[in-house]
Tab-separated table of C-alpha atoms and ligand atoms in Angstrom:
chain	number	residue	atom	x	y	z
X	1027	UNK	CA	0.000	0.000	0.000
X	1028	UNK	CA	1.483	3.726	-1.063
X	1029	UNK	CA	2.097	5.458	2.200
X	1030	UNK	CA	2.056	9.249	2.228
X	1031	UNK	CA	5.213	10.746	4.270
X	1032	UNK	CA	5.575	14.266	5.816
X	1033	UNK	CA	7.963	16.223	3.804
X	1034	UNK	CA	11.794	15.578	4.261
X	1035	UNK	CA	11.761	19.418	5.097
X	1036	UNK	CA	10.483	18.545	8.438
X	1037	UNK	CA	13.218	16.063	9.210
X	1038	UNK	CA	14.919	18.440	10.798
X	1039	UNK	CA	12.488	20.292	12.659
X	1040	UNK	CA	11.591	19.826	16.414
X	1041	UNK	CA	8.792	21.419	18.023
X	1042	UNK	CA	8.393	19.582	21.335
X	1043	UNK	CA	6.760	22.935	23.552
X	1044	UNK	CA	3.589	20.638	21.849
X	1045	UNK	CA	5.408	17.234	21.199
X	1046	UNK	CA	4.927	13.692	22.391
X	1047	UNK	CA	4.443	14.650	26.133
X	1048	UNK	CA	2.218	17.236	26.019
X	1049	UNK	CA	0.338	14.260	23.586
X	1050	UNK	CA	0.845	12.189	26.633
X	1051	UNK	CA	-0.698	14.746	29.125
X	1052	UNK	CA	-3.492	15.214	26.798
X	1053	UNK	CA	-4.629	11.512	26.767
X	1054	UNK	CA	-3.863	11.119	30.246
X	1055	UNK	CA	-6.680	14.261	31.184
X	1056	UNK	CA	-8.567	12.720	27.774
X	1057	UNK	CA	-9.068	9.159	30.435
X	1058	UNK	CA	-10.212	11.143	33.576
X	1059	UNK	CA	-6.918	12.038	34.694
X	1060	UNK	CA	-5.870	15.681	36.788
X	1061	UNK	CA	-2.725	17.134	34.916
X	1062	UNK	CA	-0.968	20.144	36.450
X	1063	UNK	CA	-0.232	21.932	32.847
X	1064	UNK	CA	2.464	24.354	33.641
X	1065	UNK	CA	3.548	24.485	29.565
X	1066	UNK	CA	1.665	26.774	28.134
X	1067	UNK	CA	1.559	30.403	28.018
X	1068	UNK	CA	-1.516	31.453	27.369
X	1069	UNK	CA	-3.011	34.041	29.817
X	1070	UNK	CA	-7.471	32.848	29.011
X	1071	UNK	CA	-6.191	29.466	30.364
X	1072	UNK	CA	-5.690	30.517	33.599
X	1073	UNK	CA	-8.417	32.834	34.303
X	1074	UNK	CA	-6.370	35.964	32.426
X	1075	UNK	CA	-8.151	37.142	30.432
X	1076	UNK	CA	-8.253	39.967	27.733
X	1077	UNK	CA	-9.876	43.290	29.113
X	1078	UNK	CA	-13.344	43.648	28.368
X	1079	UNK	CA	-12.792	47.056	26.082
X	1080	UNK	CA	-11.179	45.194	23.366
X	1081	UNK	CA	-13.616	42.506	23.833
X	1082	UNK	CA	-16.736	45.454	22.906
X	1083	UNK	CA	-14.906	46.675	20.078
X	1084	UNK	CA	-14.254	43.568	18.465
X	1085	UNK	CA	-18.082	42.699	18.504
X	1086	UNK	CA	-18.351	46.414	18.321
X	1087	UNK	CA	-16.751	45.975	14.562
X	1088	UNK	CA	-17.221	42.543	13.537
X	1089	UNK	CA	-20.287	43.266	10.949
X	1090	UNK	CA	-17.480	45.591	9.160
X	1091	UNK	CA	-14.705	42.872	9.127
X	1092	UNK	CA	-16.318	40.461	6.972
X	1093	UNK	CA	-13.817	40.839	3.981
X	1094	UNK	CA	-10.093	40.485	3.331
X	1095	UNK	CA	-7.904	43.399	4.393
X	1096	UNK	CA	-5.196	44.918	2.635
X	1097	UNK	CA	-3.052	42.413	2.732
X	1098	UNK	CA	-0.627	44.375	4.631
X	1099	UNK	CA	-3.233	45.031	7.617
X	1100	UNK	CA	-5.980	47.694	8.131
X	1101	UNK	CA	-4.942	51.138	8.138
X	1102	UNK	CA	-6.001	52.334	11.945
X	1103	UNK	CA	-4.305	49.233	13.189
X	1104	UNK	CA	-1.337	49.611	11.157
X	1105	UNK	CA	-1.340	53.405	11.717
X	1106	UNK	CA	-1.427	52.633	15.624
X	1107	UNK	CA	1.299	50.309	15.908
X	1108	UNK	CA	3.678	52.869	13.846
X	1109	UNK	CA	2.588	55.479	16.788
X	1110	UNK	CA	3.752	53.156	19.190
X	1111	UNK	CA	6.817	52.763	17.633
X	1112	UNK	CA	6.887	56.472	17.266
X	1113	UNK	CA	6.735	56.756	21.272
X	1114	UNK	CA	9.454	54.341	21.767
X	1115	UNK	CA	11.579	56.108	19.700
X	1116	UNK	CA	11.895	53.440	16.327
X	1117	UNK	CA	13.389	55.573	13.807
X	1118	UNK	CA	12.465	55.623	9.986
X	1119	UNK	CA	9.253	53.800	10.209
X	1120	UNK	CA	5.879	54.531	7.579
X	1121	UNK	CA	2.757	52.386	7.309
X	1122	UNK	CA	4.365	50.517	4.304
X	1123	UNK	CA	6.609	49.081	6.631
X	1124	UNK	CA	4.137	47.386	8.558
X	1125	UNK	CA	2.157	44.034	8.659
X	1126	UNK	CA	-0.147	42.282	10.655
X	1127	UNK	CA	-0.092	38.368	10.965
X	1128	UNK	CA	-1.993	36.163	12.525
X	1129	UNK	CA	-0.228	36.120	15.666
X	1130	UNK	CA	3.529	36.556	15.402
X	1131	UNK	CA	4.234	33.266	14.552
X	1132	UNK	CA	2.621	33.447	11.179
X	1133	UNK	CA	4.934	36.624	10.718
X	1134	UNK	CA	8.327	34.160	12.013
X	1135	UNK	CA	7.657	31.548	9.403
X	1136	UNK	CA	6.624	34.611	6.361
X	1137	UNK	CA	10.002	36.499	7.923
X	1138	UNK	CA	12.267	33.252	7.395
X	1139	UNK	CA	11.007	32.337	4.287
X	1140	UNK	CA	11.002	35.592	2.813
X	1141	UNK	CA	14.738	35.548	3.561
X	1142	UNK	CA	16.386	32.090	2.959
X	1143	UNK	CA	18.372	29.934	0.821
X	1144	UNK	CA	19.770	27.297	1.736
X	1145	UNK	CA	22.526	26.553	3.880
X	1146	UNK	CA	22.162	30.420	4.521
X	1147	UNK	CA	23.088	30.990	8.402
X	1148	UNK	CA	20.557	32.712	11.432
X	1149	UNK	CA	21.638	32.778	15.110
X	1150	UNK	CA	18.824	32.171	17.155
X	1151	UNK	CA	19.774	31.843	20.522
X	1152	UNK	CA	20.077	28.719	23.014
X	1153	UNK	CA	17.922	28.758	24.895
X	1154	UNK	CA	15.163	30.055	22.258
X	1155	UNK	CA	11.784	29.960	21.858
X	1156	UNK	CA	12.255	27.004	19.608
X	1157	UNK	CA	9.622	28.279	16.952
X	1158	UNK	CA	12.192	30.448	15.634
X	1159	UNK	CA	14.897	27.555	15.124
X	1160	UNK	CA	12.195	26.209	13.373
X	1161	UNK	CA	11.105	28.280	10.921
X	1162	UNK	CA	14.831	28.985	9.644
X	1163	UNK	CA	15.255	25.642	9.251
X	1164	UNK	CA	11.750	25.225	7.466
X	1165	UNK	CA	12.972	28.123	5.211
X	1166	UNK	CA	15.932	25.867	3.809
X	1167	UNK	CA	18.230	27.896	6.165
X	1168	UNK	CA	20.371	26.522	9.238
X	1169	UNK	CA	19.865	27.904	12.892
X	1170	UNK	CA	23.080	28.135	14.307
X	1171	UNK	CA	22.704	28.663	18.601
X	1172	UNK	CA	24.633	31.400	20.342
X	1173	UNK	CA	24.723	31.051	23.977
X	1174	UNK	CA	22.767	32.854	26.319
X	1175	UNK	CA	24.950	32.489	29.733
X	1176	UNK	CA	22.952	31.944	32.952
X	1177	UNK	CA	25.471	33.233	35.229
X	1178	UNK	CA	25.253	36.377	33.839
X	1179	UNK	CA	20.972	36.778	34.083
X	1180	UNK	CA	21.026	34.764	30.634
X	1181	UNK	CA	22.417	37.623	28.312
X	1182	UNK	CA	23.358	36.525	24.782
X	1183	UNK	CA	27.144	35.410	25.119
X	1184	UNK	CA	28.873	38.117	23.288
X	1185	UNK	CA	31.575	36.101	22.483
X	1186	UNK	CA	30.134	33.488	21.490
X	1187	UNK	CA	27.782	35.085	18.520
X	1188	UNK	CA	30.939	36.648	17.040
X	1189	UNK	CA	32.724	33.494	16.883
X	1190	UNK	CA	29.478	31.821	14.850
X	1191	UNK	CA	29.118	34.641	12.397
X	1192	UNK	CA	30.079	33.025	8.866
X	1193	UNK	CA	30.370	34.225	5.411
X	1194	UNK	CA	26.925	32.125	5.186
X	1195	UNK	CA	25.128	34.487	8.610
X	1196	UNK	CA	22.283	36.647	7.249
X	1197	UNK	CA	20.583	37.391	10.483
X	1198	UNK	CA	20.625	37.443	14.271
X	1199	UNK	CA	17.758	37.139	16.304
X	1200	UNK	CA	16.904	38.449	19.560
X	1201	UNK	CA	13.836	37.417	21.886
X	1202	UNK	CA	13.383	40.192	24.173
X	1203	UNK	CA	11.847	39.769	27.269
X	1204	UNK	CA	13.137	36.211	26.649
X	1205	UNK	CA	10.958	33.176	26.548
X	1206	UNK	CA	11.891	30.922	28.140
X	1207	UNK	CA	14.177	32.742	30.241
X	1208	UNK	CA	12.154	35.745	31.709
X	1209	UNK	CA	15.160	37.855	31.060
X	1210	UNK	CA	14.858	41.183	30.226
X	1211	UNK	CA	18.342	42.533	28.563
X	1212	UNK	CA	19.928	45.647	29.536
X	1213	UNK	CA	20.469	49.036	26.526
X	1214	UNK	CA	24.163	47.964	26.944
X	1215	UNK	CA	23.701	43.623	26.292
X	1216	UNK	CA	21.300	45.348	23.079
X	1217	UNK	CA	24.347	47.829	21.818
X	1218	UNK	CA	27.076	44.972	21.739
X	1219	UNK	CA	24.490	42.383	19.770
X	1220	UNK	CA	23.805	45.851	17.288
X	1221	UNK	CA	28.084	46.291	16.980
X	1222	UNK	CA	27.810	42.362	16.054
X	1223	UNK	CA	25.428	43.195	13.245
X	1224	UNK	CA	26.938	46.038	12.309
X	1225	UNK	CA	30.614	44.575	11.862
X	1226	UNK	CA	29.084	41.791	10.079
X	1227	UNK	CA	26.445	43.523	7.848
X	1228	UNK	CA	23.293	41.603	9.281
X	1229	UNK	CA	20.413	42.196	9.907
X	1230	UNK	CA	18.100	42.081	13.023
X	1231	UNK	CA	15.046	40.069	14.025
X	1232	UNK	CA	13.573	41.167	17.333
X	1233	UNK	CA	10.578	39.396	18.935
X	1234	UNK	CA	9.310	41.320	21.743
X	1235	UNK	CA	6.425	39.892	22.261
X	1236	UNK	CA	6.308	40.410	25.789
X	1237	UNK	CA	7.705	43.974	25.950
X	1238	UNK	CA	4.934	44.821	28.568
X	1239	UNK	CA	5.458	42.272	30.510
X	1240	UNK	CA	7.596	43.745	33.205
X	1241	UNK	CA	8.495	43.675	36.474
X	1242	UNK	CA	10.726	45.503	39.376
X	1243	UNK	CA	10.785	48.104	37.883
X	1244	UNK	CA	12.447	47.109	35.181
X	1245	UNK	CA	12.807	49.352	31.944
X	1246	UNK	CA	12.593	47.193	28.056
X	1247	UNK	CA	13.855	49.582	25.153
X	1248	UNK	CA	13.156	48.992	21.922
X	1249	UNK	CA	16.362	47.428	19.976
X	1250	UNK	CA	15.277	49.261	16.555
X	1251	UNK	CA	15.346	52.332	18.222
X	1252	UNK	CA	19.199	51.958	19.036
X	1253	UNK	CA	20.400	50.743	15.658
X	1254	UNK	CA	18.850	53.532	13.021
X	1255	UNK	CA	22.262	52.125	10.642
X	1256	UNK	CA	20.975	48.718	10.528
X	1257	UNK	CA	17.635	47.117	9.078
X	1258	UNK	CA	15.869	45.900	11.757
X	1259	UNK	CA	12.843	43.705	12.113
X	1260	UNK	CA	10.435	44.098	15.437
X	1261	UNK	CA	7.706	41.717	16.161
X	1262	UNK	CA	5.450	41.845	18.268
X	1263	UNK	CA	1.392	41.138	19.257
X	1264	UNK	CA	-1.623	40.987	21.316
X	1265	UNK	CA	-1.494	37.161	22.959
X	1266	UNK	CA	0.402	37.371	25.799
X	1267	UNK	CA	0.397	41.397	27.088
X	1268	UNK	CA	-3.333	41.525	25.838
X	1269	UNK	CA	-4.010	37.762	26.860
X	1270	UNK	CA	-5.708	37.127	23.313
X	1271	UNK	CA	-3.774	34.478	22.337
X	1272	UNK	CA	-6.656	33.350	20.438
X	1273	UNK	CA	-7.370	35.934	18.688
X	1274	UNK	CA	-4.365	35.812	16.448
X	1275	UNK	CA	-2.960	39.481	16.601
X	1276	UNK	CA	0.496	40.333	15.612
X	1277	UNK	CA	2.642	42.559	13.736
X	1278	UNK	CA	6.170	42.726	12.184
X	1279	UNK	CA	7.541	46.331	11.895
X	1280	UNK	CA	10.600	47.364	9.149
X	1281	UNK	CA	12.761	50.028	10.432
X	1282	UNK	CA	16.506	51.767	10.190
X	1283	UNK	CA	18.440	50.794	7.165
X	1284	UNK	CA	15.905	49.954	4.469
X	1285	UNK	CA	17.638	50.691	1.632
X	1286	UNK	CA	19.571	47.627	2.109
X	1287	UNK	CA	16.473	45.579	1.943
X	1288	UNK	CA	14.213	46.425	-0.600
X	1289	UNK	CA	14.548	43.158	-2.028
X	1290	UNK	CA	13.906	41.600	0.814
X	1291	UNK	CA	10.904	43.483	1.617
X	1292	UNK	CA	9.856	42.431	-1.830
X	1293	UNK	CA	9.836	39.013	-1.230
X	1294	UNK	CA	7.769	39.632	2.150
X	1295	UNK	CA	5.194	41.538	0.578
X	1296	UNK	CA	4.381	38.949	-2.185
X	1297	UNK	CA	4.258	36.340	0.553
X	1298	UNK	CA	1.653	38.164	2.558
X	1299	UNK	CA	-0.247	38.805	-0.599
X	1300	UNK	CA	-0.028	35.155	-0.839
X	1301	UNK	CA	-1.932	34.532	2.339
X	1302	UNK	CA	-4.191	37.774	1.846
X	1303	UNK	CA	-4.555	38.940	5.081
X	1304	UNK	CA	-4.562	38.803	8.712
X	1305	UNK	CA	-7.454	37.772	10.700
X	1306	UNK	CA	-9.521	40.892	10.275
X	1307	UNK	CA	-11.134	40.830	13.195
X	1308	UNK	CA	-8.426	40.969	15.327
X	1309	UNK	CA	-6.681	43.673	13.498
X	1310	UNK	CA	-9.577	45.709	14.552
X	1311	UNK	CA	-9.141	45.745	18.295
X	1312	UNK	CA	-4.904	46.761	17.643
X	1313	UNK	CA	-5.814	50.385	17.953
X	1314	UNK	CA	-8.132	50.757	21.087
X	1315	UNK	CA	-5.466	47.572	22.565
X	1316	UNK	CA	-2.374	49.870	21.997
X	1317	UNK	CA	-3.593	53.119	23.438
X	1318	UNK	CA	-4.885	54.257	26.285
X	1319	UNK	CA	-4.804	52.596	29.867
X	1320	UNK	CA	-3.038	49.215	29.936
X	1321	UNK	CA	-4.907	46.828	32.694
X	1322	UNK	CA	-1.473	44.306	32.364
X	1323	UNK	CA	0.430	46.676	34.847
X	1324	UNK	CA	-1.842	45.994	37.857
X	1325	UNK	CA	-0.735	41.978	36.933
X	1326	UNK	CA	2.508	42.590	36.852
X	1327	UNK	CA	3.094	45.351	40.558
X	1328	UNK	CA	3.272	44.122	43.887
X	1329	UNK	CA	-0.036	42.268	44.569
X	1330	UNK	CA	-0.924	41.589	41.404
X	1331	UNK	CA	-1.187	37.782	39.996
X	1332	UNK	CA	1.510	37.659	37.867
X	1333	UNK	CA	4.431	39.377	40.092
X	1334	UNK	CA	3.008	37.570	43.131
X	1335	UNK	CA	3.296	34.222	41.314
X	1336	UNK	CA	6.267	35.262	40.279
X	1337	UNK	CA	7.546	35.734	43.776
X	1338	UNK	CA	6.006	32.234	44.985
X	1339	UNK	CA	7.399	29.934	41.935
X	1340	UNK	CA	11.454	31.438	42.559
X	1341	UNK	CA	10.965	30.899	46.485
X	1342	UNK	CA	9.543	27.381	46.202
X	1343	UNK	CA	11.807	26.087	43.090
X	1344	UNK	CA	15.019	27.611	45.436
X	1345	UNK	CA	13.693	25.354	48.343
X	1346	UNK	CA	13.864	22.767	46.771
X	1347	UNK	CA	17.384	21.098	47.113
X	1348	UNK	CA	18.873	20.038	43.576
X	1349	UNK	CA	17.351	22.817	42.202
X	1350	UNK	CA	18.407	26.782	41.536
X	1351	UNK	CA	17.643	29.641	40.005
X	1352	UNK	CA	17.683	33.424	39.318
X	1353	UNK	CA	14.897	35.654	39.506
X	1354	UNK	CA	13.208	36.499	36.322
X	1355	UNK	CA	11.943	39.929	35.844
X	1356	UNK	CA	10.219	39.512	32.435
X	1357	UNK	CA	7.192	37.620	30.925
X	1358	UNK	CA	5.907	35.073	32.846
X	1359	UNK	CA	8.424	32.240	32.676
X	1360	UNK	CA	11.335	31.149	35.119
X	1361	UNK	CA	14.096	27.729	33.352
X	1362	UNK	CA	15.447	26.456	36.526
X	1363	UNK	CA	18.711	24.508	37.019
X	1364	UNK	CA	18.617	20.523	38.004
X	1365	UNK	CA	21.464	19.176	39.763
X	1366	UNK	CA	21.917	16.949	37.304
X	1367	UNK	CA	24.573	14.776	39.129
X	1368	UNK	CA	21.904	14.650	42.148
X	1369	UNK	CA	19.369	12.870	40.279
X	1370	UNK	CA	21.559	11.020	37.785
X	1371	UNK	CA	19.845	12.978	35.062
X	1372	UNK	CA	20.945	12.302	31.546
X	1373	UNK	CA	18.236	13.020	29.758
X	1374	UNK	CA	15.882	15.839	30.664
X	1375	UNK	CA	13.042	14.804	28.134
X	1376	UNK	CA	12.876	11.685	30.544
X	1377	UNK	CA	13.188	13.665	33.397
X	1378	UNK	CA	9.609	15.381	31.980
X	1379	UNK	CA	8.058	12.265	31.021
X	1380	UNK	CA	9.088	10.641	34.531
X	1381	UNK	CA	7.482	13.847	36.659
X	1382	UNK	CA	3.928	13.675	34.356
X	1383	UNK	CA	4.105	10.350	34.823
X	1384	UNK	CA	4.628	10.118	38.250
X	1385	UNK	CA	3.004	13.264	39.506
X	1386	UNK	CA	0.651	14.450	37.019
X	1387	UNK	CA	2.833	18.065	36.205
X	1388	UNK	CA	3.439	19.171	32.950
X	1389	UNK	CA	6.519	20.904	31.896
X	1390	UNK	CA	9.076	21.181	29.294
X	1391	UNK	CA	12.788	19.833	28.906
X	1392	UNK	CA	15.321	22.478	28.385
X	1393	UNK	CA	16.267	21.149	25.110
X	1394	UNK	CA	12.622	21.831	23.928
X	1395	UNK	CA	14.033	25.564	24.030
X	1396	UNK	CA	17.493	24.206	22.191
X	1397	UNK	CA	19.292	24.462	25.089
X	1398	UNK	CA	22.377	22.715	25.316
X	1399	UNK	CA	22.498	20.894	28.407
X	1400	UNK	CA	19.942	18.137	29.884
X	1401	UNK	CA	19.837	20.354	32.561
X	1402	UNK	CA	16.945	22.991	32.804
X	1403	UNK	CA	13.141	22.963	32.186
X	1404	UNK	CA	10.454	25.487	32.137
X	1405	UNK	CA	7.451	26.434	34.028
X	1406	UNK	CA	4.507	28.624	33.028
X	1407	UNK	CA	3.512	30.324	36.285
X	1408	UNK	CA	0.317	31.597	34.677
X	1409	UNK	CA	-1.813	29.406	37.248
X	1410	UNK	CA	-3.177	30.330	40.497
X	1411	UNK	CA	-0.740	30.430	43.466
X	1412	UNK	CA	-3.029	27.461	44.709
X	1413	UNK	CA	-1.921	25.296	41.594
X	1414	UNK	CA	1.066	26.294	41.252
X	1415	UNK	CA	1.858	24.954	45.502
X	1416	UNK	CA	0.612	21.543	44.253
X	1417	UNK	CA	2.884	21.443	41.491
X	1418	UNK	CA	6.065	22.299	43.376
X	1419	UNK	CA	4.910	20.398	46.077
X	1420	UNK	CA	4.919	17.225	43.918
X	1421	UNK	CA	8.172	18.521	42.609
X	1422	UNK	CA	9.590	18.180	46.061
X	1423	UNK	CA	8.697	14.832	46.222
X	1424	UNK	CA	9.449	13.667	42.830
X	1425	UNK	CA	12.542	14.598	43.439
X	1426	UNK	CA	13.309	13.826	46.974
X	1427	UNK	CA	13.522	10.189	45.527
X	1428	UNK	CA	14.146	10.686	41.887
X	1429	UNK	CA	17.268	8.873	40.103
X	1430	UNK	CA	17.193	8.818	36.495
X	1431	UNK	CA	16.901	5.665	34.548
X	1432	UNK	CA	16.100	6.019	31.054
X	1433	UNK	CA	12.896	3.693	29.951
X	1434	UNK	CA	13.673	4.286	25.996
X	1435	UNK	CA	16.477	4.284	23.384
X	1436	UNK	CA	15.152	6.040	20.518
X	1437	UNK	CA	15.829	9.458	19.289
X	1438	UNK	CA	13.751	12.528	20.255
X	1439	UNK	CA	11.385	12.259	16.839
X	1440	UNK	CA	10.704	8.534	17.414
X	1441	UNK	CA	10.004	8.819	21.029
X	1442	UNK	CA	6.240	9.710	20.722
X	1443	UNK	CA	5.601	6.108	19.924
X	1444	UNK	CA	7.357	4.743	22.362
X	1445	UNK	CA	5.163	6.799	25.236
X	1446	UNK	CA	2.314	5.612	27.022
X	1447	UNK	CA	0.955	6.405	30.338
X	1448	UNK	CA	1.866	4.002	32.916
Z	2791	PLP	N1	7.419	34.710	20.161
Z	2791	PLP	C1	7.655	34.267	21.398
Z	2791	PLP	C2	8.955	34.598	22.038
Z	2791	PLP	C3	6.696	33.518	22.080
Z	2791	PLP	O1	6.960	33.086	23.313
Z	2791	PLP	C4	5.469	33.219	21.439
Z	2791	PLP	C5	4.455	32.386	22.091
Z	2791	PLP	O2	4.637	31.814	23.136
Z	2791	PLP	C6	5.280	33.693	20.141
Z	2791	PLP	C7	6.269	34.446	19.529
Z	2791	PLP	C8	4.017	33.404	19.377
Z	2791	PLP	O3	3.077	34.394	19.586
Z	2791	PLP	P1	1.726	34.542	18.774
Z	2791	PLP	O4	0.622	34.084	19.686
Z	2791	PLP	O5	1.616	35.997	18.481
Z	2791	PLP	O6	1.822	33.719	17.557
């Protein structure tokens, strides 16, 4: 019988933030099962949800959003996000330069293939979110990892992403607040990645997609509007600092150098005619979303749900002996440490299988972000403090006995068969 295969372009391709053990997690809550999910961040799935204005304007202007949009977005929306950019000081932006997606990963994947060739270069950092990795490698192109160094509060290795810059490198990306590290890099970590790009003619991708997401105090500046020599490429969106994931709202933003790129921005504006438009919609609520009072800060200051979490998840994971970490001050992720000698740990995709197994928690490996080393994972601390006690306090005792042994031999794609609840 003639079998139909995926495409050998996926062969290298890895997308396990919803692989085989969120699968697993799924069938296990499909039989009756209660699974902690701490892998997912999406605000409405945890009681955050968007604020009711943009909520009345969508309905408000759903009768009028019936047809396809310019392809490049709707003018109000468009015209808002340039103000915003405006604001934070972007330089040499018009409403050409702008397009919505639906979400920003639509614009990642249009971005990458827009650019590519193969064997053409991108750094994307380790640890990433691993979409990006993807996409370049979708695109024909190969994601090469610079290092993001957890001693010093995960800032892109400098040294690193000069030594991986080829003839072949075309672009460096830069996830800023960083998922899945919650870091939030300083003006001066953002000038030496811009003196990278400029020594080596690149250009710059910049996904800061949770740019509101703040905390402490802590300032995010825009990395277009440091590098007005250089073409840059911001992305950005409504799901996470508008919690309307589901809605589908991005945008990707051209700025600085553009007369190095008209080609380029050729080739993206024939793929977005391609896929018409953006969810229309969604567009509609960008304007009233961008301006005016933002309801995310209360989340994100003392006593509100995400900072407080915030607070509770660092105190409980450093409790907890075998594991450490720093305090994140950005979006609403923390990637702690594992003593990895302490539990034997050799693999950290068993190490997740093992805890949802054995405790009913769902989180993701470290090298589900790229990350080097079998020796981080994620958490989500979207859910209530309530949850989020339960989960840490099964960590505590997952771990107060746990020695690794791995159950499985296969590599990472052929593992999903070989997983089954226990
Ligand atoms: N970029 C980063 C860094 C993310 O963490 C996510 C989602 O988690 C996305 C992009 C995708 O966002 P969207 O919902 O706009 O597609």
């Amino acid at each position: 019988m003639k079998e139909f295969k995926k495409s050998s372009k996926l062969s290298n391709v890895r997308y396990e933030v919803r692989g085989p053990i969120v699968s697993l997690a799924d069938k296990m809550i499909a039989s009756g099962e209660s699974v902690l999910k701490l892998n997912i961040g999406n605000p409405a799935a945890f009681d955050l949800y968007a604020p009711d204005e943009i909520i009345k304007d969508m309905l408000f202007n759903v009768q009028q959003c019936q047809g396809y949009s310019d392809s490049k977005g709707l003018f109000p929306a468009r015209k808002a996000i340039m103000q915003h950019y405006q604001l934070r000081g972007v330089p040499n932006i018009c409403l050409d330069d702008i397009y919505t997606g639906n979400g920003v990963s639509e614009l990642i994947m249009l971005a990458m293939q827009a650019l590519l060739d193969n064997g053409d270069e991108v750094l994307v950092p380790a640890p990433d979110y691993p979409l990006w990795t993807a996409a370049v490698n979708l695109s024909g192109g190969n994601a090469v990892h610079y290092l993001c160094d957890e001693q010093a509060n995960w800032a892109p290795d400098i040294a690193d992403m000069r030594r991986k810059v080829t003839s072949n490198t075309k672009a460096i990306v830069v996830i800023n607040p960083n998922n899945p590290t919650g870091t939030v890099y300083p003006r001066e970590v953002l000038l030496d990645i811009i003196q990278v790009a400029r020594e080596n003619k690149l250009m710059i991708f910049c996904d800061e997609i949770y740019e509101q997401l703040l905390m402490d105090g802590v300032e995010h500046c825009s990395m277009a509007s440091l590098a007005p020599d250089i073409f840059v490429v911001t992305l950005n969106g409504l799901s996470k600092s508008h919690r309307a994931a589901g809605f589908r709202a991005g945008w990707m933003v051209f700025s600085g150098k553009k007369d190095m790129a008209h080609d380029y921005m050729e080739g993206v504006e024939m793929l977005a005619s391609m896929r018409l438009c953006a969810n229309v919609p969604a567009q509609s609520i960008i304007q009233t979303a961008l301006g005016g009072y933002q309801s995310l800060n209360e989340l994100m200051q003392p006593g509100g749900r995400i900072y407080e979490q915030r607070n509770y998840i660092y105190e409980r994971l450093n409790s907890i002996d075998g594991i450490s970490v720093g305090k994140p001050n950005g979006a609403f992720y923390i990637f702690p440490k594992l003593d990895v000698k302490k539990f034997n740990i050799t693999d950290d995709f068993q190490f997740a299988l093992d805890f949802l197994r054995q405790q009913k928690v769902l989180i993701v490996q470290g090298t589900g972000f790229n990350w080097v080393n079998h020796d981080h994972f994620r958490i989500v601390y979207l859910p209530r403090i309530e949850d989020l006690a339960k989960a840490m306090d099964r960590l505590e005792v997952f771990l107060s006995k746990y020695q690794q042994k791995i159950t499985f031999s296969a590599p990472v794609e052929e593992k999903a068969a070989e997983i089954t609840a226990e």
